[in-house]
CSV table of C-alpha atoms and ligand atoms in Angstrom, one decimal:
chain,number,residue,atom,x,y,z
P,433,MET,CA,77.9,181.0,-51.1
P,434,TRP,CA,80.1,177.9,-50.5
P,435,THR,CA,82.7,176.3,-52.7
P,436,ALA,CA,84.0,172.8,-51.9
P,437,ILE,CA,87.3,171.6,-53.3
P,438,THR,CA,87.4,167.8,-53.6
P,439,ARG,CA,89.7,165.3,-55.3
P,440,GLU,CA,88.6,162.0,-56.9
P,441,VAL,CA,89.7,158.7,-55.2
P,442,SER,CA,93.2,157.6,-56.2
P,443,PRO,CA,93.5,154.1,-57.7
P,444,ALA,CA,96.2,153.6,-55.1
P,445,LEU,CA,93.9,154.2,-52.1
P,446,ALA,CA,94.6,150.7,-50.7
P,447,GLY,CA,98.2,151.8,-50.0
P,448,CYS,CA,97.0,154.6,-47.7
P,449,GLU,CA,98.6,155.5,-44.4
P,450,LEU,CA,96.9,153.9,-41.4
P,451,SER,CA,97.5,154.7,-37.7
P,452,PHE,CA,94.6,153.6,-35.6
P,453,VAL,CA,92.5,151.3,-37.8
P,454,PRO,CA,93.4,147.9,-39.1
P,455,ARG,CA,94.1,147.4,-42.8
P,456,ASN,CA,91.1,145.8,-44.6
P,457,PRO,CA,90.5,145.4,-48.4
P,458,ILE,CA,89.1,148.5,-50.0
P,459,ASP,CA,86.7,148.3,-53.0
P,460,ILE,CA,88.0,151.2,-55.1
P,461,ALA,CA,85.1,151.3,-57.5
P,462,LEU,CA,82.7,151.5,-54.5
P,463,ALA,CA,84.9,154.2,-52.9
P,464,ARG,CA,84.7,156.2,-56.1
P,465,ARG,CA,80.9,155.9,-56.2
P,466,GLN,CA,80.7,156.9,-52.5
P,467,HIS,CA,82.9,159.8,-53.1
P,468,ALA,CA,80.8,161.0,-56.1
P,469,ALA,CA,77.7,160.7,-53.9
P,470,TYR,CA,79.5,162.7,-51.2
P,471,CYS,CA,80.2,165.5,-53.8
P,472,ARG,CA,76.5,165.5,-54.9
P,473,ALA,CA,75.4,165.7,-51.2
P,474,LEU,CA,77.7,168.8,-50.8
P,475,GLU,CA,75.9,170.3,-53.9
P,476,SER,CA,72.5,169.5,-52.3
P,477,LEU,CA,73.6,171.6,-49.3
P,478,GLY,CA,74.4,174.5,-51.6
P,479,CYS,CA,78.1,174.0,-52.4
P,480,ASP,CA,79.7,174.6,-55.8
P,481,VAL,CA,82.0,171.6,-56.0
P,482,ILE,CA,85.4,171.8,-57.7
P,483,GLU,CA,86.4,168.2,-58.3
P,484,LEU,CA,90.1,167.7,-59.0
P,485,PRO,CA,91.2,164.6,-60.9
P,486,ALA,CA,92.7,161.6,-59.1
P,487,LEU,CA,96.4,161.5,-58.3
P,488,PRO,CA,97.6,157.9,-58.9
P,489,GLY,CA,100.9,158.4,-57.2
P,490,TYR,CA,99.3,159.5,-53.9
P,491,PRO,CA,97.1,157.0,-52.1
P,492,ASP,CA,95.7,159.5,-49.6
P,493,SER,CA,95.1,162.4,-52.0
P,494,VAL,CA,91.3,162.1,-51.8
P,495,PHE,CA,91.7,163.5,-48.3
P,496,VAL,CA,92.2,167.1,-49.4
P,497,GLU,CA,91.4,168.6,-46.0
P,498,ASP,CA,94.8,167.7,-44.7
P,499,VAL,CA,96.9,169.6,-47.3
P,500,ALA,CA,95.5,173.1,-46.8
P,501,LEU,CA,93.5,175.4,-44.5
P,502,VAL,CA,91.1,178.1,-45.7
P,503,PHE,CA,90.0,181.1,-43.8
P,504,ASP,CA,88.0,184.1,-45.2
P,505,GLU,CA,91.1,186.2,-45.4
P,506,VAL,CA,93.9,183.7,-46.3
P,507,ALA,CA,94.7,180.1,-47.4
P,508,ILE,CA,97.6,178.1,-46.0
P,509,ALA,CA,99.3,175.2,-47.6
P,510,THR,CA,100.1,172.8,-44.8
P,511,ARG,CA,103.0,170.4,-44.5
P,512,PRO,CA,101.4,167.0,-43.7
P,513,GLY,CA,102.9,165.0,-40.9
P,514,ALA,CA,103.1,161.8,-43.1
P,515,LYS,CA,106.0,162.0,-45.6
P,516,SER,CA,104.0,160.0,-48.1
P,517,ARG,CA,101.5,162.8,-48.3
P,518,ARG,CA,103.8,165.7,-49.0
P,519,GLY,CA,103.5,166.8,-52.6
P,520,GLU,CA,99.8,165.7,-53.0
P,521,GLY,CA,98.6,169.3,-52.4
P,522,ASP,CA,100.0,171.1,-55.4
P,523,ALA,CA,96.8,171.3,-57.5
P,524,VAL,CA,94.8,172.1,-54.4
P,525,HIS,CA,97.1,175.0,-53.6
P,526,GLU,CA,96.9,176.3,-57.1
P,527,VAL,CA,93.1,176.5,-56.9
P,528,LEU,CA,93.3,178.1,-53.5
P,529,GLY,CA,96.0,180.6,-54.6
P,530,SER,CA,93.5,181.9,-57.2
P,531,LEU,CA,90.9,182.5,-54.5
P,532,ARG,CA,92.9,183.7,-51.5
P,533,PRO,CA,96.4,185.0,-50.6
P,534,LEU,CA,98.3,181.8,-50.0
P,535,SER,CA,100.9,181.2,-47.3
P,536,ARG,CA,102.8,178.0,-46.4
P,537,ILE,CA,103.8,176.0,-43.4
P,538,GLN,CA,107.6,175.5,-43.8
P,539,ALA,CA,109.9,172.7,-42.7
P,540,HIS,CA,110.3,171.5,-40.0
P,541,GLY,CA,106.8,172.4,-39.1
P,542,THR,CA,104.1,169.8,-39.7
P,543,LEU,CA,100.4,170.3,-39.7
P,544,ASP,CA,97.5,168.2,-41.1
P,545,GLY,CA,94.3,170.1,-41.8
P,546,GLY,CA,92.4,167.3,-40.0
P,547,ASP,CA,94.0,168.7,-36.8
P,548,VAL,CA,92.6,172.2,-37.3
P,549,LEU,CA,89.1,173.2,-36.0
P,550,ARG,CA,88.2,176.8,-36.5
P,551,ILE,CA,85.3,178.2,-34.5
P,552,GLY,CA,84.8,181.9,-35.1
P,553,LYS,CA,88.2,183.6,-34.4
P,554,ARG,CA,89.4,180.7,-32.3
P,555,VAL,CA,91.5,178.0,-34.0
P,556,PHE,CA,92.0,174.8,-32.1
P,557,VAL,CA,94.9,172.6,-33.3
P,558,GLY,CA,95.5,169.0,-32.3
P,559,ILE,CA,98.6,168.0,-30.6
P,560,SER,CA,98.9,164.8,-32.5
P,561,ALA,CA,101.4,162.5,-34.2
P,562,ARG,CA,100.8,164.6,-37.4
P,563,SER,CA,101.0,168.2,-36.2
P,564,ASN,CA,103.9,169.5,-34.2
P,565,GLU,CA,104.6,172.6,-32.1
P,566,ALA,CA,106.6,174.2,-34.9
P,567,GLY,CA,103.6,173.9,-37.2
P,568,ARG,CA,101.3,175.4,-34.6
P,569,ALA,CA,103.7,178.2,-33.9
P,570,GLN,CA,103.9,179.1,-37.7
P,571,LEU,CA,100.1,179.0,-37.9
P,572,ARG,CA,99.8,181.3,-34.9
P,573,LYS,CA,102.1,183.8,-36.6
P,574,LEU,CA,100.3,183.6,-40.0
P,575,LEU,CA,96.9,184.0,-38.5
P,576,ALA,CA,97.6,186.7,-35.8
P,577,PRO,CA,97.3,189.6,-38.2
P,578,HIS,CA,93.8,188.4,-39.1
P,579,GLY,CA,92.7,188.4,-35.5
P,580,TYR,CA,92.7,184.6,-34.9
P,581,THR,CA,94.1,182.9,-31.8
P,582,VAL,CA,95.6,179.4,-32.0
P,583,GLU,CA,95.2,176.9,-29.1
P,584,GLY,CA,96.8,173.5,-28.9
P,585,VAL,CA,94.5,170.6,-27.9
P,586,ALA,CA,96.0,167.3,-26.9
P,587,THR,CA,94.3,164.2,-28.5
P,588,ARG,CA,94.8,160.6,-27.7
P,589,GLU,CA,94.2,157.3,-29.5
P,590,CYS,CA,93.0,159.0,-32.7
P,591,LEU,CA,94.4,160.4,-35.9
P,592,HIS,CA,93.4,164.0,-35.8
P,593,LEU,CA,91.6,166.6,-33.6
P,594,LYS,CA,88.6,166.4,-35.9
P,595,SER,CA,88.4,162.6,-35.3
P,596,ALA,CA,87.5,163.6,-31.7
P,597,VAL,CA,85.5,166.8,-32.1
P,598,THR,CA,83.7,168.9,-34.7
P,599,GLN,CA,81.3,171.7,-34.7
P,600,VAL,CA,77.6,170.9,-35.3
P,601,ALA,CA,75.8,174.1,-34.4
P,602,ASP,CA,76.9,177.6,-33.5
P,603,ASP,CA,77.4,176.8,-29.8
P,604,MET,CA,77.6,173.0,-30.0
P,605,LEU,CA,80.4,170.5,-30.5
P,606,LEU,CA,80.0,166.8,-31.3
P,607,VAL,CA,82.7,165.0,-29.3
P,608,ASN,CA,84.2,161.7,-28.4
P,609,PRO,CA,85.5,162.6,-24.9
P,610,ALA,CA,87.7,159.5,-24.8
P,611,TRP,CA,89.9,160.9,-27.6
P,612,LEU,CA,90.5,164.3,-26.0
P,613,ALA,CA,93.3,164.3,-23.5
P,614,ASP,CA,92.1,167.7,-22.3
P,615,ALA,CA,88.7,169.0,-23.2
P,616,SER,CA,89.1,172.3,-21.2
P,617,PRO,CA,89.8,174.5,-24.3
P,618,PHE,CA,86.1,173.7,-25.2
P,619,ALA,CA,84.6,174.6,-21.9
P,620,SER,CA,82.5,177.5,-23.3
P,621,PHE,CA,80.7,175.2,-25.8
P,622,ARG,CA,77.8,172.8,-25.3
P,623,MET,CA,79.1,169.3,-25.9
P,624,LEU,CA,77.1,166.5,-27.5
P,625,GLU,CA,78.8,163.2,-26.9
P,626,VAL,CA,78.8,160.4,-29.4
P,627,ASP,CA,77.1,157.2,-28.5
P,628,PRO,CA,79.7,155.0,-26.7
P,629,ASP,CA,79.2,152.2,-29.2
P,630,GLU,CA,80.2,154.6,-32.1
P,631,GLU,CA,83.7,155.9,-31.3
P,632,HIS,CA,84.4,157.2,-34.8
P,633,ALA,CA,81.1,159.2,-34.8
P,634,ALA,CA,82.4,162.7,-33.8
P,635,ASN,CA,83.3,163.8,-37.4
P,636,ALA,CA,80.7,165.8,-39.2
P,637,VAL,CA,81.0,168.4,-42.0
P,638,ARG,CA,79.1,171.6,-41.3
P,639,VAL,CA,77.8,173.6,-44.3
P,640,GLY,CA,75.8,176.6,-43.1
P,641,ASN,CA,73.4,175.3,-40.5
P,642,ALA,CA,73.3,171.7,-41.9
P,643,ILE,CA,75.7,168.9,-41.5
P,644,LEU,CA,76.8,166.0,-43.7
P,645,TYR,CA,77.3,162.9,-41.7
P,646,PRO,CA,78.1,159.1,-42.2
P,647,ASP,CA,75.1,156.9,-42.2
P,648,CYS,CA,76.8,154.2,-40.2
P,649,PHE,CA,76.4,155.8,-36.7
P,650,PRO,CA,72.6,155.6,-36.2
P,651,LYS,CA,72.7,156.1,-32.4
P,652,THR,CA,74.7,159.4,-32.6
P,653,LEU,CA,72.6,160.4,-35.7
P,654,ALA,CA,69.5,160.2,-33.5
P,655,ARG,CA,71.2,162.4,-30.9
P,656,LEU,CA,72.0,165.0,-33.5
P,657,ARG,CA,68.5,165.0,-34.9
P,658,ALA,CA,67.1,165.2,-31.4
P,659,GLN,CA,68.9,168.5,-31.1
P,660,GLY,CA,67.0,169.8,-34.1
P,661,ILE,CA,70.1,169.7,-36.3
P,662,HIS,CA,69.5,169.2,-40.1
P,663,VAL,CA,71.5,166.1,-41.1
P,664,THR,CA,72.1,164.7,-44.6
P,665,THR,CA,73.7,161.3,-44.5
P,666,VAL,CA,76.2,159.6,-46.8
P,667,ASP,CA,77.8,156.1,-47.0
P,668,VAL,CA,81.6,156.5,-46.8
P,669,SER,CA,82.5,152.9,-45.7
P,670,GLU,CA,85.4,152.5,-48.1
P,671,LEU,CA,86.9,155.9,-47.2
P,672,GLN,CA,86.6,155.0,-43.5
P,673,LYS,CA,88.7,151.9,-44.2
P,674,ALA,CA,91.4,154.4,-45.2
P,675,GLU,CA,91.0,156.1,-41.9
P,676,GLY,CA,89.1,158.9,-43.6
P,677,ALA,CA,85.9,160.5,-42.5
P,678,VAL,CA,83.6,163.2,-43.9
P,679,THR,CA,85.5,166.4,-43.1
P,680,CYS,CA,88.6,165.1,-44.7
P,681,CYS,CA,87.2,164.8,-48.3
P,682,SER,CA,86.6,168.5,-48.9
P,683,LEU,CA,88.0,172.0,-48.3
P,684,LEU,CA,85.1,174.4,-47.7
P,685,LEU,CA,85.4,178.1,-48.6
P,686,ARG,CA,82.9,180.8,-48.1
P,687,THR,CA,82.9,182.4,-51.5
P,688,SER,CA,80.4,185.2,-50.7
P,689,THR,CA,78.4,186.3,-47.7
P,690,PRO,CA,74.6,186.1,-47.7
P,691,ALA,CA,72.8,189.3,-48.9
J,2053,CIR,C1,96.1,159.4,-43.4
J,2053,CIR,O1,96.4,158.6,-42.5
J,2053,CIR,O2,96.6,160.4,-43.6
J,2053,CIR,C2,94.9,159.0,-44.3
J,2053,CIR,N1,94.9,157.6,-44.4
J,2053,CIR,C3,93.6,159.4,-43.6
J,2053,CIR,C4,93.5,160.9,-43.5
J,2053,CIR,C5,92.2,161.4,-43.0
J,2053,CIR,N2,92.2,162.8,-42.9
J,2053,CIR,C6,91.3,163.4,-42.1
J,2053,CIR,O3,90.5,162.9,-41.4
J,2053,CIR,N3,91.5,164.7,-42.1
């Protein structure tokens, strides 16, 4: 029912882009083991995982979420805001092109997948340093024929929209309100706030009705479980040092609908 596209950790990960977190040494071997465990956790939640080989020339290429968007009807190759990341998507786009009609964000539009949160037919796109108005306008045009609306959401002090907010249940968002300059686009949803001691805790991957979540945010984890949400945890400490989180390491596609 679900396919997840992932890519092994680049040996060059330590040279990653960093915007809001300080540079700290990364244990590449541990990052690889954590990434492998992340892939196995996706499998345990019912995903078929397509693991692409590492790209040594692209430090951030493990973060496949940023290079493409996948909808039921169409896939879109993004144009990442960081120049160092343009070009890392080719193999991902090739796989997606075999599964969906593929369109592309063109220059001078920029768009990172981490800025794009789809909820039903509403697509929220971060107004961030990585995604610009031209990117949002192109996305709006590409998705309109499929019935999606695209709404800009201003973020602050964080990398991407999905650093600040992700969906954890049909009607519930997990949010760090401090990182949303304007939360009004989400007024119709129930908002579960991260614990104030865990500012990076708003990023969760949702697979069906379950979520995959970092094990280093125990207070927010307790809030999620108190809501009755099924949570599987993973250790992604080394990927977090590269300013990654759990959504960014996979692209999830619905490959069939339940019978
Ligand atoms: C970057 O700055 O682009 C990478 N070091 C981290 C990207 C994380 N992507 C994501 O959360 N969607």
